[in-house]
Amino acid sequence: DAGVIQSPRHEVTEMGQEVTLRCKPISGHNSLFWYRQTMMRGLELLIYFNNNVPIDDSGMPEDRFSAKMPNASFSTLKIQPSEPRDSAVYFCAILQGAGAEAFFGQGTRLTVV
Amino acid sequence: QQQVKQSPQSLIVQKGGISIINCAYENTAFDYFPWYQQFPGKGPALLIAIRPDVSEKKEGRFTISFNKSAKQFSLHIMDSQPGDSATYFCAAYSGAGSYQLTFGKGTKLSVIP
């Protein structure tokens, strides 16, 4: 987990508010992924970046979701406006090396009330 | 997104028994098949992985069996222990351009004493 730091760990917000989730990966990674995890749908890929460029955002559920990766050491996932159905654990993960091992952060547990 | 289908959704095994989790994939471009283990409150962590040029890989009590023609792979946990209780995800990765890591929906394993 030390290879990917996510913040905040927990976020409780009211419906309609903007939420920004942050991810700080260690250097040397090839790709960065944002996943959403719920009991019903499991781990869903939202978007992934390769060399800081968004490659596939087809998993982003709606226009309310946006993600950026301004440099190799930082990425954000923003939800605006947030809705109760966005409540989930959001994970950031990186791929490293030819073996394509993914390292996950601890996740951000988002609750929208 | 390409799909990876995982079963069962949940599994209860007695201590010392064998836990078996199965996965099937569709896209023949996948060339790396990892299994991840997730404990409550943590992100998934790589457990064991296999490439399609071998039919089996064993690491301690954990074995992956891979059937390329059937496009199926499975995780076997021998001598299951209560400490193995976790959620297990199979995944498939394609390094040929897409760099996408696609997960199954997960299997919640409970090993009872």
PDB file of C-alpha atoms in Angstrom:
ATOM      1  CA  ASP A   1       0.000   0.000   0.000  1.00  0.00           C
ATOM      2  CA  ALA A   2       2.878   2.383   0.617  1.00  0.00           C
ATOM      3  CA  GLY A   3       3.350   2.710  -3.145  1.00  0.00           C
ATOM      4  CA  VAL A   4       0.046   4.536  -3.627  1.00  0.00           C
ATOM      5  CA  ILE A   5      -1.271   7.094  -1.179  1.00  0.00           C
ATOM      6  CA  GLN A   6      -4.910   8.078  -1.352  1.00  0.00           C
ATOM      7  CA  SER A   7      -6.636  10.876   0.473  1.00  0.00           C
ATOM      8  CA  PRO A   8      -8.873  11.286   2.214  1.00  0.00           C
ATOM      9  CA  ARG A   9      -9.418   7.804   3.650  1.00  0.00           C
ATOM     10  CA  HIS A  10     -13.018   8.619   4.478  1.00  0.00           C
ATOM     11  CA  GLU A  11     -15.294  11.288   3.102  1.00  0.00           C
ATOM     12  CA  VAL A  12     -18.860  12.053   4.111  1.00  0.00           C
ATOM     13  CA  THR A  13     -20.602  14.718   2.101  1.00  0.00           C
ATOM     14  CA  GLU A  14     -24.061  15.957   1.357  1.00  0.00           C
ATOM     15  CA  MET A  15     -25.783  15.309  -1.910  1.00  0.00           C
ATOM     16  CA  GLY A  16     -24.997  18.002  -4.447  1.00  0.00           C
ATOM     17  CA  GLN A  17     -21.569  18.833  -3.058  1.00  0.00           C
ATOM     18  CA  GLU A  18     -18.360  18.529  -5.028  1.00  0.00           C
ATOM     19  CA  VAL A  19     -16.011  15.755  -3.970  1.00  0.00           C
ATOM     20  CA  THR A  20     -12.343  15.447  -4.931  1.00  0.00           C
ATOM     21  CA  LEU A  21     -10.401  12.253  -4.328  1.00  0.00           C
ATOM     22  CA  ARG A  22      -6.622  12.317  -4.531  1.00  0.00           C
ATOM     23  CA  CYS A  23      -3.985   9.791  -5.465  1.00  0.00           C
ATOM     24  CA  LYS A  24      -0.214  10.065  -5.131  1.00  0.00           C
ATOM     25  CA  PRO A  25       1.600   7.144  -6.759  1.00  0.00           C
ATOM     26  CA  ILE A  26       5.251   6.313  -6.412  1.00  0.00           C
ATOM     27  CA  SER A  27       7.444   7.019  -9.382  1.00  0.00           C
ATOM     28  CA  GLY A  28       8.275   4.504 -12.085  1.00  0.00           C
ATOM     29  CA  HIS A  29       4.782   3.315 -12.840  1.00  0.00           C
ATOM     30  CA  ASN A  30       3.430   2.713 -16.336  1.00  0.00           C
ATOM     31  CA  SER A  31      -0.280   3.204 -15.868  1.00  0.00           C
ATOM     32  CA  LEU A  32      -2.695   4.568 -13.278  1.00  0.00           C
ATOM     33  CA  PHE A  33      -6.217   3.328 -12.719  1.00  0.00           C
ATOM     34  CA  TRP A  34      -9.241   4.539 -10.796  1.00  0.00           C
ATOM     35  CA  TYR A  35     -11.635   1.828  -9.602  1.00  0.00           C
ATOM     36  CA  ARG A  36     -14.907   1.963  -7.731  1.00  0.00           C
ATOM     37  CA  GLN A  37     -15.908  -0.911  -5.446  1.00  0.00           C
ATOM     38  CA  THR A  38     -19.425  -1.686  -4.244  1.00  0.00           C
ATOM     39  CA  MET A  39     -21.034  -4.839  -2.929  1.00  0.00           C
ATOM     40  CA  MET A  40     -23.374  -5.001  -5.884  1.00  0.00           C
ATOM     41  CA  ARG A  41     -20.982  -4.318  -8.749  1.00  0.00           C
ATOM     42  CA  GLY A  42     -17.599  -5.387  -7.403  1.00  0.00           C
ATOM     43  CA  LEU A  43     -14.500  -3.593  -8.727  1.00  0.00           C
ATOM     44  CA  GLU A  44     -15.381  -1.358 -11.645  1.00  0.00           C
ATOM     45  CA  LEU A  45     -12.738   0.345 -13.744  1.00  0.00           C
ATOM     46  CA  LEU A  46     -13.640   4.001 -14.106  1.00  0.00           C
ATOM     47  CA  ILE A  47     -10.688   5.378 -16.058  1.00  0.00           C
ATOM     48  CA  TYR A  48      -7.039   4.680 -16.656  1.00  0.00           C
ATOM     49  CA  PHE A  49      -4.062   6.725 -17.718  1.00  0.00           C
ATOM     50  CA  ASN A  50      -0.911   5.676 -19.503  1.00  0.00           C
ATOM     51  CA  ASN A  51       2.007   8.093 -19.285  1.00  0.00           C
ATOM     52  CA  ASN A  52      -0.388  10.631 -17.724  1.00  0.00           C
ATOM     53  CA  VAL A  53      -2.719  10.515 -20.738  1.00  0.00           C
ATOM     54  CA  PRO A  54      -6.300   9.246 -20.312  1.00  0.00           C
ATOM     55  CA  ILE A  55      -6.633   6.115 -22.426  1.00  0.00           C
ATOM     56  CA  ASP A  56     -10.103   4.840 -21.657  1.00  0.00           C
ATOM     57  CA  ASP A  57     -12.756   6.653 -19.643  1.00  0.00           C
ATOM     58  CA  SER A  58     -15.675   4.539 -20.822  1.00  0.00           C
ATOM     59  CA  GLY A  59     -16.187   3.336 -17.260  1.00  0.00           C
ATOM     60  CA  MET A  60     -16.915   6.791 -15.929  1.00  0.00           C
ATOM     61  CA  PRO A  61     -20.587   6.530 -15.081  1.00  0.00           C
ATOM     62  CA  GLU A  62     -21.686  10.052 -15.947  1.00  0.00           C
ATOM     63  CA  ASP A  63     -20.469  13.502 -16.849  1.00  0.00           C
ATOM     64  CA  ARG A  64     -20.527  14.278 -13.158  1.00  0.00           C
ATOM     65  CA  PHE A  65     -17.305  12.284 -12.903  1.00  0.00           C
ATOM     66  CA  SER A  66     -13.992  13.649 -14.147  1.00  0.00           C
ATOM     67  CA  ALA A  67     -10.375  12.662 -13.635  1.00  0.00           C
ATOM     68  CA  LYS A  68      -7.071  14.370 -14.205  1.00  0.00           C
ATOM     69  CA  MET A  69      -3.439  13.425 -14.050  1.00  0.00           C
ATOM     70  CA  PRO A  70      -1.369  16.599 -14.335  1.00  0.00           C
ATOM     71  CA  ASN A  71       1.874  14.741 -13.682  1.00  0.00           C
ATOM     72  CA  ALA A  72       3.194  11.276 -12.918  1.00  0.00           C
ATOM     73  CA  SER A  73       2.946  11.851  -9.164  1.00  0.00           C
ATOM     74  CA  PHE A  74      -0.621  13.025  -8.792  1.00  0.00           C
ATOM     75  CA  SER A  75      -4.137  12.254  -9.969  1.00  0.00           C
ATOM     76  CA  THR A  76      -7.597  13.395  -8.931  1.00  0.00           C
ATOM     77  CA  LEU A  77     -11.086  12.026  -9.354  1.00  0.00           C
ATOM     78  CA  LYS A  78     -13.824  14.612  -9.019  1.00  0.00           C
ATOM     79  CA  ILE A  79     -17.547  14.114  -8.637  1.00  0.00           C
ATOM     80  CA  GLN A  80     -19.714  17.153  -9.123  1.00  0.00           C
ATOM     81  CA  PRO A  81     -22.454  17.176  -8.022  1.00  0.00           C
ATOM     82  CA  SER A  82     -22.317  14.077  -5.834  1.00  0.00           C
ATOM     83  CA  GLU A  83     -25.312  11.774  -5.365  1.00  0.00           C
ATOM     84  CA  PRO A  84     -26.091   9.075  -2.769  1.00  0.00           C
ATOM     85  CA  ARG A  85     -25.580   6.347  -5.385  1.00  0.00           C
ATOM     86  CA  ASP A  86     -21.957   7.445  -5.700  1.00  0.00           C
ATOM     87  CA  SER A  87     -21.321   6.046  -2.234  1.00  0.00           C
ATOM     88  CA  ALA A  88     -18.581   3.429  -2.610  1.00  0.00           C
ATOM     89  CA  VAL A  89     -14.912   2.785  -1.981  1.00  0.00           C
ATOM     90  CA  TYR A  90     -12.737   4.373  -4.642  1.00  0.00           C
ATOM     91  CA  PHE A  91      -9.329   2.881  -5.318  1.00  0.00           C
ATOM     92  CA  CYS A  92      -6.368   4.225  -7.182  1.00  0.00           C
ATOM     93  CA  ALA A  93      -3.916   1.661  -8.534  1.00  0.00           C
ATOM     94  CA  ILE A  94      -0.718   1.688 -10.557  1.00  0.00           C
ATOM     95  CA  LEU A  95       0.916  -0.857 -12.803  1.00  0.00           C
ATOM     96  CA  GLN A  96       4.624  -1.372 -12.608  1.00  0.00           C
ATOM     97  CA  GLY A  97       7.117  -3.355 -14.569  1.00  0.00           C
ATOM     98  CA  ALA A  98       6.879  -5.872 -17.348  1.00  0.00           C
ATOM     99  CA  GLY A  99       5.018  -8.195 -15.023  1.00  0.00           C
ATOM    100  CA  ALA A 100       2.176  -5.691 -14.848  1.00  0.00           C
ATOM    101  CA  GLU A 101       1.728  -5.995 -11.103  1.00  0.00           C
ATOM    102  CA  ALA A 102      -0.913  -3.616  -9.817  1.00  0.00           C
ATOM    103  CA  PHE A 103      -0.421  -1.797  -6.529  1.00  0.00           C
ATOM    104  CA  PHE A 104      -3.527  -0.442  -4.901  1.00  0.00           C
ATOM    105  CA  GLY A 105      -3.933   2.377  -2.452  1.00  0.00           C
ATOM    106  CA  GLN A 106      -5.940   1.915   0.726  1.00  0.00           C
ATOM    107  CA  GLY A 107      -8.963   3.450  -0.915  1.00  0.00           C
ATOM    108  CA  THR A 108     -11.295   6.323  -0.092  1.00  0.00           C
ATOM    109  CA  ARG A 109     -14.623   5.382   1.430  1.00  0.00           C
ATOM    110  CA  LEU A 110     -17.124   7.923   0.128  1.00  0.00           C
ATOM    111  CA  THR A 111     -20.538   8.345   1.699  1.00  0.00           C
ATOM    112  CA  VAL A 112     -22.974  10.762   0.126  1.00  0.00           C
ATOM    113  CA  VAL A 113     -25.978  11.530   2.318  1.00  0.00           C
TER     114      VAL A 113
ATOM    115  CA  GLN B   1     -15.016  -3.339 -21.142  1.00  0.00           C
ATOM    116  CA  GLN B   2     -13.905  -6.889 -21.716  1.00  0.00           C
ATOM    117  CA  GLN B   3     -15.426  -9.218 -19.175  1.00  0.00           C
ATOM    118  CA  VAL B   4     -13.952 -11.633 -16.714  1.00  0.00           C
ATOM    119  CA  LYS B   5     -16.565 -13.873 -15.112  1.00  0.00           C
ATOM    120  CA  GLN B   6     -15.839 -15.210 -11.633  1.00  0.00           C
ATOM    121  CA  SER B   7     -17.592 -17.823  -9.516  1.00  0.00           C
ATOM    122  CA  PRO B   8     -18.731 -18.532  -6.898  1.00  0.00           C
ATOM    123  CA  GLN B   9     -19.708 -15.219  -5.357  1.00  0.00           C
ATOM    124  CA  SER B  10     -19.114 -16.614  -1.888  1.00  0.00           C
ATOM    125  CA  LEU B  11     -17.496 -19.742  -0.514  1.00  0.00           C
ATOM    126  CA  ILE B  12     -17.381 -21.376   2.897  1.00  0.00           C
ATOM    127  CA  VAL B  13     -14.689 -23.956   3.505  1.00  0.00           C
ATOM    128  CA  GLN B  14     -13.654 -25.826   6.606  1.00  0.00           C
ATOM    129  CA  LYS B  15     -10.143 -25.412   7.924  1.00  0.00           C
ATOM    130  CA  GLY B  16      -7.823 -27.799   6.122  1.00  0.00           C
ATOM    131  CA  GLY B  17     -10.074 -28.075   3.085  1.00  0.00           C
ATOM    132  CA  ILE B  18      -9.484 -26.990  -0.500  1.00  0.00           C
ATOM    133  CA  SER B  19     -10.896 -23.687  -1.741  1.00  0.00           C
ATOM    134  CA  ILE B  20     -11.516 -23.429  -5.484  1.00  0.00           C
ATOM    135  CA  ILE B  21     -12.447 -20.253  -7.331  1.00  0.00           C
ATOM    136  CA  ASN B  22     -13.056 -20.199 -11.063  1.00  0.00           C
ATOM    137  CA  CYS B  23     -12.783 -17.523 -13.722  1.00  0.00           C
ATOM    138  CA  ALA B  24     -13.488 -17.343 -17.428  1.00  0.00           C
ATOM    139  CA  TYR B  25     -12.534 -14.722 -19.966  1.00  0.00           C
ATOM    140  CA  GLU B  26     -13.460 -13.855 -23.521  1.00  0.00           C
ATOM    141  CA  ASN B  27     -10.713 -11.741 -25.008  1.00  0.00           C
ATOM    142  CA  THR B  28      -7.854 -13.816 -26.377  1.00  0.00           C
ATOM    143  CA  ALA B  29      -5.621 -10.731 -26.258  1.00  0.00           C
ATOM    144  CA  PHE B  30      -5.296 -11.111 -22.493  1.00  0.00           C
ATOM    145  CA  ASP B  31      -1.771 -12.248 -21.710  1.00  0.00           C
ATOM    146  CA  TYR B  32      -1.449 -12.050 -17.934  1.00  0.00           C
ATOM    147  CA  PHE B  33      -3.810 -13.459 -15.321  1.00  0.00           C
ATOM    148  CA  PRO B  34      -3.278 -12.345 -11.724  1.00  0.00           C
ATOM    149  CA  TRP B  35      -5.226 -13.131  -8.593  1.00  0.00           C
ATOM    150  CA  TYR B  36      -5.671 -10.513  -5.915  1.00  0.00           C
ATOM    151  CA  GLN B  37      -6.506 -10.928  -2.240  1.00  0.00           C
ATOM    152  CA  GLN B  38      -8.368  -8.248  -0.339  1.00  0.00           C
ATOM    153  CA  PHE B  39      -8.843  -7.983   3.411  1.00  0.00           C
ATOM    154  CA  PRO B  40     -11.479  -5.658   4.904  1.00  0.00           C
ATOM    155  CA  GLY B  41     -10.403  -2.039   4.870  1.00  0.00           C
ATOM    156  CA  LYS B  42      -7.491  -2.689   2.531  1.00  0.00           C
ATOM    157  CA  GLY B  43      -6.873  -2.466  -1.166  1.00  0.00           C
ATOM    158  CA  PRO B  44      -6.459  -5.650  -3.201  1.00  0.00           C
ATOM    159  CA  ALA B  45      -2.936  -7.073  -3.179  1.00  0.00           C
ATOM    160  CA  LEU B  46      -1.334  -9.372  -5.732  1.00  0.00           C
ATOM    161  CA  LEU B  47      -1.389 -12.998  -4.594  1.00  0.00           C
ATOM    162  CA  ILE B  48      -0.198 -15.028  -7.572  1.00  0.00           C
ATOM    163  CA  ALA B  49      -0.205 -14.663 -11.345  1.00  0.00           C
ATOM    164  CA  ILE B  50       0.203 -16.762 -14.471  1.00  0.00           C
ATOM    165  CA  ARG B  51       0.910 -16.226 -18.150  1.00  0.00           C
ATOM    166  CA  PRO B  52      -0.857 -18.308 -20.816  1.00  0.00           C
ATOM    167  CA  ASP B  53       2.250 -20.203 -21.845  1.00  0.00           C
ATOM    168  CA  VAL B  54       2.021 -22.428 -18.750  1.00  0.00           C
ATOM    169  CA  SER B  55      -0.860 -24.536 -17.468  1.00  0.00           C
ATOM    170  CA  GLU B  56      -0.139 -24.358 -13.769  1.00  0.00           C
ATOM    171  CA  LYS B  57       1.723 -22.226 -11.261  1.00  0.00           C
ATOM    172  CA  LYS B  58       2.161 -23.042  -7.608  1.00  0.00           C
ATOM    173  CA  GLU B  59       3.304 -20.826  -4.770  1.00  0.00           C
ATOM    174  CA  GLY B  60       3.044 -22.439  -1.371  1.00  0.00           C
ATOM    175  CA  ARG B  61      -0.568 -23.408  -0.738  1.00  0.00           C
ATOM    176  CA  PHE B  62      -1.826 -21.386  -3.709  1.00  0.00           C
ATOM    177  CA  THR B  63      -2.058 -22.830  -7.223  1.00  0.00           C
ATOM    178  CA  ILE B  64      -3.370 -21.360 -10.459  1.00  0.00           C
ATOM    179  CA  SER B  65      -4.599 -23.789 -13.100  1.00  0.00           C
ATOM    180  CA  PHE B  66      -4.917 -22.360 -16.598  1.00  0.00           C
ATOM    181  CA  ASN B  67      -6.808 -23.798 -19.566  1.00  0.00           C
ATOM    182  CA  LYS B  68      -6.047 -21.697 -22.611  1.00  0.00           C
ATOM    183  CA  SER B  69      -8.362 -23.526 -25.018  1.00  0.00           C
ATOM    184  CA  ALA B  70     -11.318 -23.174 -22.662  1.00  0.00           C
ATOM    185  CA  LYS B  71     -10.322 -19.626 -21.699  1.00  0.00           C
ATOM    186  CA  GLN B  72     -10.637 -20.520 -18.049  1.00  0.00           C
ATOM    187  CA  PHE B  73      -8.397 -20.306 -15.022  1.00  0.00           C
ATOM    188  CA  SER B  74      -8.844 -21.154 -11.389  1.00  0.00           C
ATOM    189  CA  LEU B  75      -7.304 -20.584  -7.985  1.00  0.00           C
ATOM    190  CA  HIS B  76      -6.854 -23.495  -5.607  1.00  0.00           C
ATOM    191  CA  ILE B  77      -6.040 -22.895  -1.954  1.00  0.00           C
ATOM    192  CA  MET B  78      -4.817 -26.084  -0.314  1.00  0.00           C
ATOM    193  CA  ASP B  79      -5.094 -26.655   3.448  1.00  0.00           C
ATOM    194  CA  SER B  80      -7.252 -23.534   3.781  1.00  0.00           C
ATOM    195  CA  GLN B  81      -6.749 -21.566   6.982  1.00  0.00           C
ATOM    196  CA  PRO B  82      -8.945 -19.023   8.798  1.00  0.00           C
ATOM    197  CA  GLY B  83      -6.345 -16.389   7.891  1.00  0.00           C
ATOM    198  CA  ASP B  84      -7.159 -17.001   4.239  1.00  0.00           C
ATOM    199  CA  SER B  85     -10.625 -15.563   4.802  1.00  0.00           C
ATOM    200  CA  ALA B  86     -10.766 -12.620   2.409  1.00  0.00           C
ATOM    201  CA  THR B  87     -12.211 -11.569  -0.906  1.00  0.00           C
ATOM    202  CA  TYR B  88     -10.384 -12.933  -3.941  1.00  0.00           C
ATOM    203  CA  PHE B  89     -10.412 -11.325  -7.362  1.00  0.00           C
ATOM    204  CA  CYS B  90      -9.233 -12.823 -10.592  1.00  0.00           C
ATOM    205  CA  ALA B  91      -8.095 -10.406 -13.263  1.00  0.00           C
ATOM    206  CA  ALA B  92      -6.886 -10.328 -16.822  1.00  0.00           C
ATOM    207  CA  TYR B  93      -4.446  -7.952 -18.416  1.00  0.00           C
ATOM    208  CA  SER B  94      -3.647  -7.110 -21.995  1.00  0.00           C
ATOM    209  CA  GLY B  95      -0.305  -5.462 -22.619  1.00  0.00           C
ATOM    210  CA  ALA B  96      -0.979  -5.214 -26.334  1.00  0.00           C
ATOM    211  CA  GLY B  97      -1.922  -1.582 -26.553  1.00  0.00           C
ATOM    212  CA  SER B  98      -4.773  -1.320 -24.101  1.00  0.00           C
ATOM    213  CA  TYR B  99      -2.832  -1.779 -20.822  1.00  0.00           C
ATOM    214  CA  GLN B 100      -6.152  -2.533 -19.200  1.00  0.00           C
ATOM    215  CA  LEU B 101      -6.521  -4.661 -16.061  1.00  0.00           C
ATOM    216  CA  THR B 102     -10.041  -6.110 -15.851  1.00  0.00           C
ATOM    217  CA  PHE B 103     -11.305  -7.738 -12.656  1.00  0.00           C
ATOM    218  CA  GLY B 104     -13.861 -10.402 -11.898  1.00  0.00           C
ATOM    219  CA  LYS B 105     -16.548  -9.498  -9.367  1.00  0.00           C
ATOM    220  CA  GLY B 106     -14.809 -11.253  -6.510  1.00  0.00           C
ATOM    221  CA  THR B 107     -15.351 -14.252  -4.260  1.00  0.00           C
ATOM    222  CA  LYS B 108     -15.756 -13.850  -0.525  1.00  0.00           C
ATOM    223  CA  LEU B 109     -14.022 -16.794   1.107  1.00  0.00           C
ATOM    224  CA  SER B 110     -14.749 -17.757   4.687  1.00  0.00           C
ATOM    225  CA  VAL B 111     -12.644 -20.509   6.255  1.00  0.00           C
ATOM    226  CA  ILE B 112     -14.284 -21.841   9.392  1.00  0.00           C
ATOM    227  CA  PRO B 113     -12.388 -23.658  12.149  1.00  0.00           C
TER     228      PRO B 113
END
